[in-house]
Tab-separated table of C-alpha atoms in Angstrom:
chain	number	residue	atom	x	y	z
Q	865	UNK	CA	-16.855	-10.862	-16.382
Q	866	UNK	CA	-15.369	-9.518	-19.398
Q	867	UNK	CA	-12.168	-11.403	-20.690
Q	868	UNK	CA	-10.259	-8.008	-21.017
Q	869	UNK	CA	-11.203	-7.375	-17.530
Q	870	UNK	CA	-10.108	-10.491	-16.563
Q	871	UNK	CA	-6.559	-10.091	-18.407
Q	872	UNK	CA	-5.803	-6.785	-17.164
Q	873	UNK	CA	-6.409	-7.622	-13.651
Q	874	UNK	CA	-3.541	-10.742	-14.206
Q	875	UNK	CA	-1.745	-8.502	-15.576
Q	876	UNK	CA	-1.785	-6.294	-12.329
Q	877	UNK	CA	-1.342	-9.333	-10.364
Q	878	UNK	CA	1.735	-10.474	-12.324
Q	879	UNK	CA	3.698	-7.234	-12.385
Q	880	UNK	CA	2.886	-6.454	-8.699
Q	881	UNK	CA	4.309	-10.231	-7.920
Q	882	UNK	CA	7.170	-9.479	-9.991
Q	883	UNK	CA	8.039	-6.104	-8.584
Q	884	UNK	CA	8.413	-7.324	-4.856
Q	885	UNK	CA	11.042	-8.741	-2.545
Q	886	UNK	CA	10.273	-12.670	-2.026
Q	887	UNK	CA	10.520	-14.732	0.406
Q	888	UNK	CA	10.728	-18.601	0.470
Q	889	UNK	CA	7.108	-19.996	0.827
Q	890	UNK	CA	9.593	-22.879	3.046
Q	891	UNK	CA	9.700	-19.807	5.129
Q	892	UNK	CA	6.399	-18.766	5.447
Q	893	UNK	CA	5.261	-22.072	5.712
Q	894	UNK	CA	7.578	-23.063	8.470
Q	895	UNK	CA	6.430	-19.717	10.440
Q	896	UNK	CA	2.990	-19.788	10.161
Q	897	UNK	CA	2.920	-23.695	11.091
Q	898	UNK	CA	4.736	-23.046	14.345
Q	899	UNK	CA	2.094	-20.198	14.974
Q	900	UNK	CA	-1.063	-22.591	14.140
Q	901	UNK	CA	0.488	-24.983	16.739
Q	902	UNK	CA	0.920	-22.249	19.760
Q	903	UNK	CA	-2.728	-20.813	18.978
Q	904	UNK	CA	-3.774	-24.717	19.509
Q	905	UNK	CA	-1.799	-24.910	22.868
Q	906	UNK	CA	-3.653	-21.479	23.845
Q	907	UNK	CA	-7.189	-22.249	22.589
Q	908	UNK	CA	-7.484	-26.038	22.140
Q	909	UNK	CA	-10.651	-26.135	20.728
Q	910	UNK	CA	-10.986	-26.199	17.212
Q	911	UNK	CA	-13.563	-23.875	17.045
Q	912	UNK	CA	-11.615	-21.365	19.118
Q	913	UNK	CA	-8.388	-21.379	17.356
Q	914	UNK	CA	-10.555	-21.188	14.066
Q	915	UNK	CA	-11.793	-18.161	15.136
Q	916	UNK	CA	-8.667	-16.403	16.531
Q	917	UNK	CA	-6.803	-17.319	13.366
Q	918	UNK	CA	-9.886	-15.549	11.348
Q	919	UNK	CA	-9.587	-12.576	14.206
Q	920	UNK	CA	-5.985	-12.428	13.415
Q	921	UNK	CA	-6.099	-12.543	9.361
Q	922	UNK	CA	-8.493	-9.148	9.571
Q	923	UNK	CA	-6.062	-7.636	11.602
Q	924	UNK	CA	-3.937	-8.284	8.598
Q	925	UNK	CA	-6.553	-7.447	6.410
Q	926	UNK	CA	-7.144	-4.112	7.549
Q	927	UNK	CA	-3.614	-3.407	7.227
Q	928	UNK	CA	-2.762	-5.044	4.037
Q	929	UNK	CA	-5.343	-3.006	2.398
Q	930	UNK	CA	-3.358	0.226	1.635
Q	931	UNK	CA	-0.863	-1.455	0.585
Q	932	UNK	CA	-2.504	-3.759	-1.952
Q	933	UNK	CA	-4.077	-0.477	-3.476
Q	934	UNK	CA	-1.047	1.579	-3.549
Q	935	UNK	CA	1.089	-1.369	-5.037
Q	936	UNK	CA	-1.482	-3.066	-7.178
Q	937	UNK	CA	-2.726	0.439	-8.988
Q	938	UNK	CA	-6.417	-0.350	-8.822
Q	939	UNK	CA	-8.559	2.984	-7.161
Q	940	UNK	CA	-10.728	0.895	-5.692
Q	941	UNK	CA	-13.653	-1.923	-5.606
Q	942	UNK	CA	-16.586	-1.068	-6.666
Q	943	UNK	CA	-18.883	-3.809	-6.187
Q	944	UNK	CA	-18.494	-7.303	-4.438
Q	945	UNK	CA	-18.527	-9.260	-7.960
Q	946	UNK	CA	-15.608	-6.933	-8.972
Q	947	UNK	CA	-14.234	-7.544	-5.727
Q	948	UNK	CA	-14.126	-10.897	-5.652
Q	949	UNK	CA	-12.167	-11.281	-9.113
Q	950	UNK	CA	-9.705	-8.639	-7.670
Q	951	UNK	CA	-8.734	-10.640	-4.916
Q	952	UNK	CA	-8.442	-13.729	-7.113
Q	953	UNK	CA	-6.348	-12.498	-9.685
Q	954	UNK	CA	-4.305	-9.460	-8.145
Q	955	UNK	CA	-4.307	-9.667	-4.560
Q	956	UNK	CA	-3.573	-13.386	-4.119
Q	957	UNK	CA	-0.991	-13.155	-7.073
Q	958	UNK	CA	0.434	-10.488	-4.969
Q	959	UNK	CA	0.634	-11.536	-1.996
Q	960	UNK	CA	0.717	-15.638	-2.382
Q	961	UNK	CA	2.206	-16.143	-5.554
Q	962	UNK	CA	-0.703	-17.788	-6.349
Q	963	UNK	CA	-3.775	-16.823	-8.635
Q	964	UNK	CA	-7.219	-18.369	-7.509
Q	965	UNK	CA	-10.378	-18.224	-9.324
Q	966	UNK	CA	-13.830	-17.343	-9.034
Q	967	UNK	CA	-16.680	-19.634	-9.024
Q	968	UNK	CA	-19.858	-20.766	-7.750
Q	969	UNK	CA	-21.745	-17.636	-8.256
Q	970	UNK	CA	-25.040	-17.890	-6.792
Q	971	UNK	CA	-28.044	-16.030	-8.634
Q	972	UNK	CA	-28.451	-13.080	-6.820
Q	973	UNK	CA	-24.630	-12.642	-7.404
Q	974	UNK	CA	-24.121	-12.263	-3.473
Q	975	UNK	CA	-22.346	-15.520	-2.619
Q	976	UNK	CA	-19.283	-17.212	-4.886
Q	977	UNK	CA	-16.072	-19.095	-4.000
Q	978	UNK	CA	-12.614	-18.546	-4.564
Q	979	UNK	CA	-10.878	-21.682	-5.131
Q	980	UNK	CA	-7.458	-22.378	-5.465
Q	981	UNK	CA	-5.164	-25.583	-5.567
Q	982	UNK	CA	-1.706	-24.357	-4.317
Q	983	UNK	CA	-1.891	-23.194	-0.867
Q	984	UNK	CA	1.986	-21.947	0.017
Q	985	UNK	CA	0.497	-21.848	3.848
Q	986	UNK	CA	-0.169	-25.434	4.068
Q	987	UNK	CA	3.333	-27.224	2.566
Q	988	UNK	CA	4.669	-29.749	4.068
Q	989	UNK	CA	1.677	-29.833	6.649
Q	990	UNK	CA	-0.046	-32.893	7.896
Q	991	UNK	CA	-2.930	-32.441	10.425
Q	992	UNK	CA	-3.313	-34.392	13.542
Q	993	UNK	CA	-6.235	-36.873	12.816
Q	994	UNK	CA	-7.949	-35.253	15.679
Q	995	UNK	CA	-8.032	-31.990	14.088
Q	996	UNK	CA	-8.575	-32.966	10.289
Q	997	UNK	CA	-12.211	-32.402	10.575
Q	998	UNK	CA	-11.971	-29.369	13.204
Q	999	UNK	CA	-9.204	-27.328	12.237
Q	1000	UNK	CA	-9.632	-24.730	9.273
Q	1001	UNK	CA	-5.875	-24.668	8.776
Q	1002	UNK	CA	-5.931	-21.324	6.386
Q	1003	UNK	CA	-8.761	-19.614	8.307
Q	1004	UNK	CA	-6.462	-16.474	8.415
Q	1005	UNK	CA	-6.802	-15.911	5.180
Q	1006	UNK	CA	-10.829	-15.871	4.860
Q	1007	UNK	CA	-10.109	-12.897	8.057
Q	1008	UNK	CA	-7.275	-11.575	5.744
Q	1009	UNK	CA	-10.441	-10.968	3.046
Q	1010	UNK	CA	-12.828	-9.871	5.417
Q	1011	UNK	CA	-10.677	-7.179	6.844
Q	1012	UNK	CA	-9.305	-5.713	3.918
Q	1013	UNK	CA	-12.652	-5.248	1.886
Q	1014	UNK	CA	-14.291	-4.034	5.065
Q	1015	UNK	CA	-11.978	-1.140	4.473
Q	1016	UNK	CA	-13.505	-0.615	1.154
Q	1017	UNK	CA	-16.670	-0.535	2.743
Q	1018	UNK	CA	-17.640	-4.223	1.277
Q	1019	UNK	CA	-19.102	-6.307	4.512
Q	1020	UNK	CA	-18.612	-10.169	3.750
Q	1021	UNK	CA	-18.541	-13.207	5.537
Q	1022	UNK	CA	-16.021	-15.714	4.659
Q	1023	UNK	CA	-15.902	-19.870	5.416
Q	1024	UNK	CA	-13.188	-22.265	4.438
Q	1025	UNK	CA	-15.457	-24.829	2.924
Q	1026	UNK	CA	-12.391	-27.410	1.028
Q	1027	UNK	CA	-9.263	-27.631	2.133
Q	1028	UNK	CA	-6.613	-29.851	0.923
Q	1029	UNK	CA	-5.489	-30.764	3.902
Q	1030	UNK	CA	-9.040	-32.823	4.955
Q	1031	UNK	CA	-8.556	-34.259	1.912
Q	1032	UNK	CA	-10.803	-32.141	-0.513
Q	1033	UNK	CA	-9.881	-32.162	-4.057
Q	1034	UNK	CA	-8.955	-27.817	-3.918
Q	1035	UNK	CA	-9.136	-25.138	-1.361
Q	1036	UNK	CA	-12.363	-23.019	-1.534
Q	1037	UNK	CA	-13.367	-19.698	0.225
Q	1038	UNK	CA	-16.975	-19.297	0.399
Q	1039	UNK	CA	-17.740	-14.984	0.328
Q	1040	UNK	CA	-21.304	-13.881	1.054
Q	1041	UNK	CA	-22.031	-10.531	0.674
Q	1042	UNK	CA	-23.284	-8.656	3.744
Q	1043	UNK	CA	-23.760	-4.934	2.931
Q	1044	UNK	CA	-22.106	-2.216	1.354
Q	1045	UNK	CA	-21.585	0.482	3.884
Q	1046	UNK	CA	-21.814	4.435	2.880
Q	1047	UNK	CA	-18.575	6.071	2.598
Q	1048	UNK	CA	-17.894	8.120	5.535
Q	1049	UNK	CA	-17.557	12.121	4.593
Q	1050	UNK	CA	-14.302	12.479	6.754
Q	1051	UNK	CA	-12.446	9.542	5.833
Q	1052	UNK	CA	-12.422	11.378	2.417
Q	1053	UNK	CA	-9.632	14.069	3.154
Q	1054	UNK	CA	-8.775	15.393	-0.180
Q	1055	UNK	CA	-6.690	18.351	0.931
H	607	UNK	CA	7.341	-21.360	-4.432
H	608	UNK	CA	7.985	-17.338	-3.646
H	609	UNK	CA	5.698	-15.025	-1.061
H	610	UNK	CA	5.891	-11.493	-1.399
H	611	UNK	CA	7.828	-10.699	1.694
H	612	UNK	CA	5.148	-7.933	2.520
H	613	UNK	CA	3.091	-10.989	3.773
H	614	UNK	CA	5.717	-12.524	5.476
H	615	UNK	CA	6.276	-9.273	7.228
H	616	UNK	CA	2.217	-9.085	8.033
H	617	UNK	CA	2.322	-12.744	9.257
H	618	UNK	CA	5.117	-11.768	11.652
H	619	UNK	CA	4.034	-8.398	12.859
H	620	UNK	CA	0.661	-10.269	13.991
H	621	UNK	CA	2.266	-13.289	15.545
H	622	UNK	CA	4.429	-10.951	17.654
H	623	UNK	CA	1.431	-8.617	18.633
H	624	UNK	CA	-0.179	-12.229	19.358
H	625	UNK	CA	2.391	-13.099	21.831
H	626	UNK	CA	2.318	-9.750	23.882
H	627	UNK	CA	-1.457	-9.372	23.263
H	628	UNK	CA	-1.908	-8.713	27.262
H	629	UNK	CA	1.070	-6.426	27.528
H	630	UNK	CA	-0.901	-3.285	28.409
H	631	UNK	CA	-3.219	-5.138	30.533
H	632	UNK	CA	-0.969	-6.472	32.478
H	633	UNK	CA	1.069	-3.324	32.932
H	634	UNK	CA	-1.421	-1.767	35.200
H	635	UNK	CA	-1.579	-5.002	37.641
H	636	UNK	CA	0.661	-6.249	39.980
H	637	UNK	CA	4.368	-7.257	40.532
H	638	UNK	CA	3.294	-11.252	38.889
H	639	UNK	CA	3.214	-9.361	35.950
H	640	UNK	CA	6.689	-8.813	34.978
H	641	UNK	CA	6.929	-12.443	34.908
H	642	UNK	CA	4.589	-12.391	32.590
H	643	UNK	CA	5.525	-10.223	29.715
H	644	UNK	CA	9.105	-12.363	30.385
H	645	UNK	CA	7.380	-15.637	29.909
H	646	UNK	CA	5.392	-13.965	26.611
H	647	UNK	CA	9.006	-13.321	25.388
H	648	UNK	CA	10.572	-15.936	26.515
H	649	UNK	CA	8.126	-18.051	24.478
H	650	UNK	CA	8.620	-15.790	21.328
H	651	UNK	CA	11.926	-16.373	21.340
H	652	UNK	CA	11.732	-20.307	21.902
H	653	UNK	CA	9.382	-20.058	18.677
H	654	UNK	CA	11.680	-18.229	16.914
H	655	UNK	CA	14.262	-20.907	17.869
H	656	UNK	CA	12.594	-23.992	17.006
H	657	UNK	CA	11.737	-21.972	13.156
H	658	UNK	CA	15.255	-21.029	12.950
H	659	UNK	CA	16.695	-24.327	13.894
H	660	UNK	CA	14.600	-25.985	11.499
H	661	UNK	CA	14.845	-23.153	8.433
H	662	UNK	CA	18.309	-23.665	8.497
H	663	UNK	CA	18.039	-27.371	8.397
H	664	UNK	CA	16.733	-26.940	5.053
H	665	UNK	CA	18.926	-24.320	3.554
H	666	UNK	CA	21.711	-26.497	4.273
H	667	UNK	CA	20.776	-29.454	2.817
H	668	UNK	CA	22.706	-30.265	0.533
H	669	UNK	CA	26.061	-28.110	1.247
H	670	UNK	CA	29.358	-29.685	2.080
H	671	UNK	CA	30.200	-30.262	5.443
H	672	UNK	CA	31.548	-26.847	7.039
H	673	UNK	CA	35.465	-27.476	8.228
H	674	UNK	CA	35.495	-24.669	10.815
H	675	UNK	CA	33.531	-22.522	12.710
H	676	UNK	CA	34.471	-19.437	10.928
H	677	UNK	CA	32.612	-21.262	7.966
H	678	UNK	CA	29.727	-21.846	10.124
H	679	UNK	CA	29.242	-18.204	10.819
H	680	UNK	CA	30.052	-17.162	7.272
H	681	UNK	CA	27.279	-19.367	6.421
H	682	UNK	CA	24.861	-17.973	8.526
H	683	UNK	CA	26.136	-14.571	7.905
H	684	UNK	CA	25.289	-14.760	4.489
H	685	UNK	CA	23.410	-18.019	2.784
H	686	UNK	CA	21.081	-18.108	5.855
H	687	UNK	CA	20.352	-14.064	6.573
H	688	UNK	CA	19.561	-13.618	2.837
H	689	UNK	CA	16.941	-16.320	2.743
H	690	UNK	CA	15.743	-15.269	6.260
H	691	UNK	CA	16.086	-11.174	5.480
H	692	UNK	CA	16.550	-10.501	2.196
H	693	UNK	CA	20.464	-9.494	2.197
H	694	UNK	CA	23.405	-9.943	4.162
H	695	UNK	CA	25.220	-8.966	7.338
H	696	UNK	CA	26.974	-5.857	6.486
H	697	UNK	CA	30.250	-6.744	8.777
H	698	UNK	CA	31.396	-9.784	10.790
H	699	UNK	CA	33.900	-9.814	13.657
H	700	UNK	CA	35.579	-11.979	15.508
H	701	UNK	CA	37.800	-12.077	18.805
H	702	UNK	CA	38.807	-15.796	17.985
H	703	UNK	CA	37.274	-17.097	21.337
H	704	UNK	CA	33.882	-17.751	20.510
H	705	UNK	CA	32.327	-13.770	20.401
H	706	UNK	CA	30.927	-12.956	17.423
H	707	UNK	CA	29.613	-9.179	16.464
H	708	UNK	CA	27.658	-9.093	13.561
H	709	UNK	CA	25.931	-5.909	12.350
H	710	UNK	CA	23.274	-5.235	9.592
H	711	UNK	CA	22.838	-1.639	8.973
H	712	UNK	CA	18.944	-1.900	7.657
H	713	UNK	CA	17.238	-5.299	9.573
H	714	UNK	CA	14.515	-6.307	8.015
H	715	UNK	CA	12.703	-6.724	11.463
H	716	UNK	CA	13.224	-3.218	12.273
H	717	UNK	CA	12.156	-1.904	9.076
H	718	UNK	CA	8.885	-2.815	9.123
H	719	UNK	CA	8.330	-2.517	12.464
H	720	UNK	CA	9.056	1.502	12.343
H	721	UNK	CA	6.722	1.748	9.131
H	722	UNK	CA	3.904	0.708	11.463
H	723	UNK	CA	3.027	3.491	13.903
H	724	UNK	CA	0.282	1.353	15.681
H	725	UNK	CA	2.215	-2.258	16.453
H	726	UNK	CA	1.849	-3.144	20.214
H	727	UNK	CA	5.113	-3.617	21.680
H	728	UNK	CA	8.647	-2.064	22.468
H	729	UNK	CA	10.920	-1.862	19.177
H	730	UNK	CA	13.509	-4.403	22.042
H	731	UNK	CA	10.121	-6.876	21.585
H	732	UNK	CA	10.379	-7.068	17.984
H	733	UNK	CA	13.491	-8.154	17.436
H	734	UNK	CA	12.839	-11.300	20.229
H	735	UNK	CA	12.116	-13.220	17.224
H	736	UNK	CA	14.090	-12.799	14.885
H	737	UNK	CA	16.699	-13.052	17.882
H	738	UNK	CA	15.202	-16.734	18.027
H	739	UNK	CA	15.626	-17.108	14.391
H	740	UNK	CA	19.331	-16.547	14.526
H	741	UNK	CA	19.719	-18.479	17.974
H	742	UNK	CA	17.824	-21.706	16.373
H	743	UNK	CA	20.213	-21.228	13.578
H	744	UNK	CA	23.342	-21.503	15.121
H	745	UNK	CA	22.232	-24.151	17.619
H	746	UNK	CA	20.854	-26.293	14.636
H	747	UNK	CA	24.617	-26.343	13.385
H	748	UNK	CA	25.931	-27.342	16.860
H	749	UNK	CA	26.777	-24.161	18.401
H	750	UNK	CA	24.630	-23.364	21.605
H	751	UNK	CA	25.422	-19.690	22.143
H	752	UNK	CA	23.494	-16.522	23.886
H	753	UNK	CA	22.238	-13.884	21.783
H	754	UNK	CA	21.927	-10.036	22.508
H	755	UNK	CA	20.798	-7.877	19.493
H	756	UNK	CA	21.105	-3.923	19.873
H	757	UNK	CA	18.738	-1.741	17.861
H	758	UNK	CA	18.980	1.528	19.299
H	759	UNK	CA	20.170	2.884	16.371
H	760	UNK	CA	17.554	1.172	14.150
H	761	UNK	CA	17.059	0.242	11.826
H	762	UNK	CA	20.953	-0.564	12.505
H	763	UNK	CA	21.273	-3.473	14.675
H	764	UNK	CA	24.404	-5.204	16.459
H	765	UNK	CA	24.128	-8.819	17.401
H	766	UNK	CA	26.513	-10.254	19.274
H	767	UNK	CA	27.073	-14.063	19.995
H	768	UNK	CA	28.784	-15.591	22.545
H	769	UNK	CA	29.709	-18.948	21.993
H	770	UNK	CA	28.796	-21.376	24.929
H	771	UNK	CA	32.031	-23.645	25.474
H	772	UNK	CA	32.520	-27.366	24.674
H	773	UNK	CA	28.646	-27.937	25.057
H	774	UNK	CA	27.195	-30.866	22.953
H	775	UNK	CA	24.096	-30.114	21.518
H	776	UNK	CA	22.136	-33.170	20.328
H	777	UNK	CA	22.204	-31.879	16.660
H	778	UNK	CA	19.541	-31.441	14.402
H	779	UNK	CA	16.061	-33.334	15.105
C-alpha cells in the first residue's frame, strides 16, 4: 500500500468525520448496550444472538453503503486489498470516530484483519462471565462490513477474532475474501 | 468520544425494525395479534425508557440541583434534547398544572425515518422510542408523567406531557 494512498484515504476519513453531526459515543453506547441485552432475552444462546447481531449489522451495511460513497467521495472499491484499507481509514473514521488498521495479510492477499483499540460500542461494558467467551459483543459491525461491500460486489466473510472485552489485548476483524461478483448490466442506469 | 450521528440513526432505525420484525406477519393472523404488535411497542418504549432514564443520569452529572420544575423541563428542553437530537425544542408551554406542550419543528426521529422509503413500520412506530427516551428522562428527574407525541405534520412533532400528581418515584438507580 502506497503511503500517499494511505494519506489521502485519512484524509477522506478525517474531513468526512469532521463534516457530520455527532453524537455522544455515551449515547450510542448506552443504546446499543440495551439492544445487545433484549437480543440475549430473545435468543439466549450465544451463538444465536451472535448471529442476529451479524444479520442485523448487514442490514445496516447494505444501507450505509450509499451513503459512505456519496459522503466519503471515493467512486468505488476496486479490489478487496483496496477495500479493506478503505474501511479502515475512511469508513470507520466516518462512521466511529475511530481509524483501524490493516494487518495480517495472508499470502494470497485474500484474508487480513482490521484491528482497532477504541471500540465506542463497547464503553462502559462489562460482560456477564457466562457470556465472556460466547458473546461477540461487536458482531454487528463484522455484518455492517459484509453488507456494505456486498453492495460493491466484494463477497467476504467476517469473524470477531479479539475483543477487548474477553480480555484480548485489541479488537480484530478477520475478512476473507469470497468472490467478486460481475456487475449486473441494469443496476448500471446511467440515464 | 463523538459518532457520526448517521450511525446512530442506522443503529436506531434497525433496533426499531427489530422490535416490529413480525408486524406484517402477524397482520394477516388472528385477533391475539393486536396484542402483539402492542406488547412489541410497549417493549420499545420501556427500552427507550430505561436509555433515557439513564442518558440523562449522565448529562446531569454534575449540574446544580434544579429549584423548580420549570427548570426541570427547561433542562430537558434544551441540555438533554441537544445531546439526544442534535438541537432544541423550538417552543415550550405550560398551563402551570403539570401539562407540558413541547414542539420541535424538524425531529430528528422523523427525519430519518422519511429519508428511508423501505423502513418497516408506521411513521406513529418510530417515534415509540424516542417517546421512551423523553419519558425515561423526565422520570429519571422524579417526574412520572404520560407521554403522547403527534407527528402528523412531520417532520413537526408535538409532545405533550402530563404530569402524574404527587407520585414518588424511587429516583435514579
Amino acid at each position: 500500500m502506497s503511503s500517499s494512498r494511505a494519506s489521502t484515504w485519512n484524509k477522506l476519513g478525517d474531513a468526512a468525520y469532521s463534516k457530520s453531526e455527532k453524537v455522544s459515543a455515551d449515547l450510542v453506547a448506552l443504546t446499543y448496550g440495551s439492544f445487545v441485552r433484549e437480543i440475549i432475552k430473545d435468543y439466549e444462546e450465544p451463538d444465536q444472538v451472535n448471529k442476529e447481531l451479524e444479520k442485523l449489522g448487514y442490514n445496516i451495511g447494505i444501507r450505509l453503503i450509499e451513503d459512505f460513497l456519496a459522503k466519503s467521495g471515493i467512486g468505488n472499491c476496486s479490489s478487496f486489498e483496496e477495500s479493506a484499507e478503505i474501511i479502515s481509514r475512511v469508513a470507520f473514521k466516518m462512521f466511529l470516530g475511530i481509524r483501524a488498521t490493516v494487518s495480517n495479510w495472508n499470502s494470497e492477499y485474500n484474508s487480513c484483519s482490521i484491528v482497532f483499540d477504541e471500540n465506542p460500542l463497547a464503553e462502559y461494558v462489562e460482560l456477564p462471565p457466562e457470556y465472556t467467551h460466547s458473546l461477540l459483543y461487536s458482531n454487528i459491525l463484522c455484518g455492517v462490513i459484509r453488507g456494505a461491500l456486498e453492495m460493491v460486489q466484494i463477497i467476504v466473510e467476517c469473524q470477531f477474532v479479539k475483543d477487548q472485552l474477553r480480555g484480548d489485548d485489541t479488537n480484530e476483524i478477520k475478512i476473507r475474501f469470497k468472490e467478486m461478483l460481475q456487475e449486473q448490466v441494469p443496476w448500471n442506469d446511467e440515464e | 468520544m463523538e459518532v457520526t450521528e448517521e450511525t446512530f440513526d442506522f443503529l436506531v432505525t434497525v433496533m426499531v425494525d427489530y422490535f416490529l420484525q413480525n408486524k406484517e406477519v402477524l397482520n394477516r393472523g388472528n385477533q391475539k395479534d393486536d396484542l402483539s404488535i402492542k406488547r412489541k411497542l410497549e417493549r420499545l418504549e420501556a427500552i427507550g425508557r430505561d436509555i433515557g432514564r439513564r442518558w440523562l443520569e449522565k448529562l446531569a452529572e454534575g449540574t446544580p440541583h434544579f429549584s423548580t420544575e420549570l427548570d426541570k423541563v427547561k433542562f430537558i428542553c434544551k441540555e438533554f434534547w441537544i445531546a439526544t437530537f442534535q438541537k432544541q425544542v423550538d417552543n415550550l408551554k405550560t398551563n402551570n398544572k403539570g401539562t407540558y406542550v413541547l414542539s420541535d419543528k424538524r425531529f430528528r426521529s422523523l427525519l430519518h425515518i422519511s429519508e428511508t422509503p423501505d423502513s418497516i413500520g408506521q411513521l406513529e412506530d418510530y417515534i415509540v422510542f424516542p417517546l421512551g427516551i423523553i419519558k425515561g428522562a423526565f422520570e429519571s428527574l422524579g417526574m412520572n408523567c404520560d407521554i403522547f407525541g403527534d407527528c402528523s405534520k412531520a417532520p413537526s412533532c408535538i409532545f405533550t406531557i402530563n404530569l402524574k400528581e404527587q407520585e414518588q418515584l424511587s429516583g435514579p438507580k
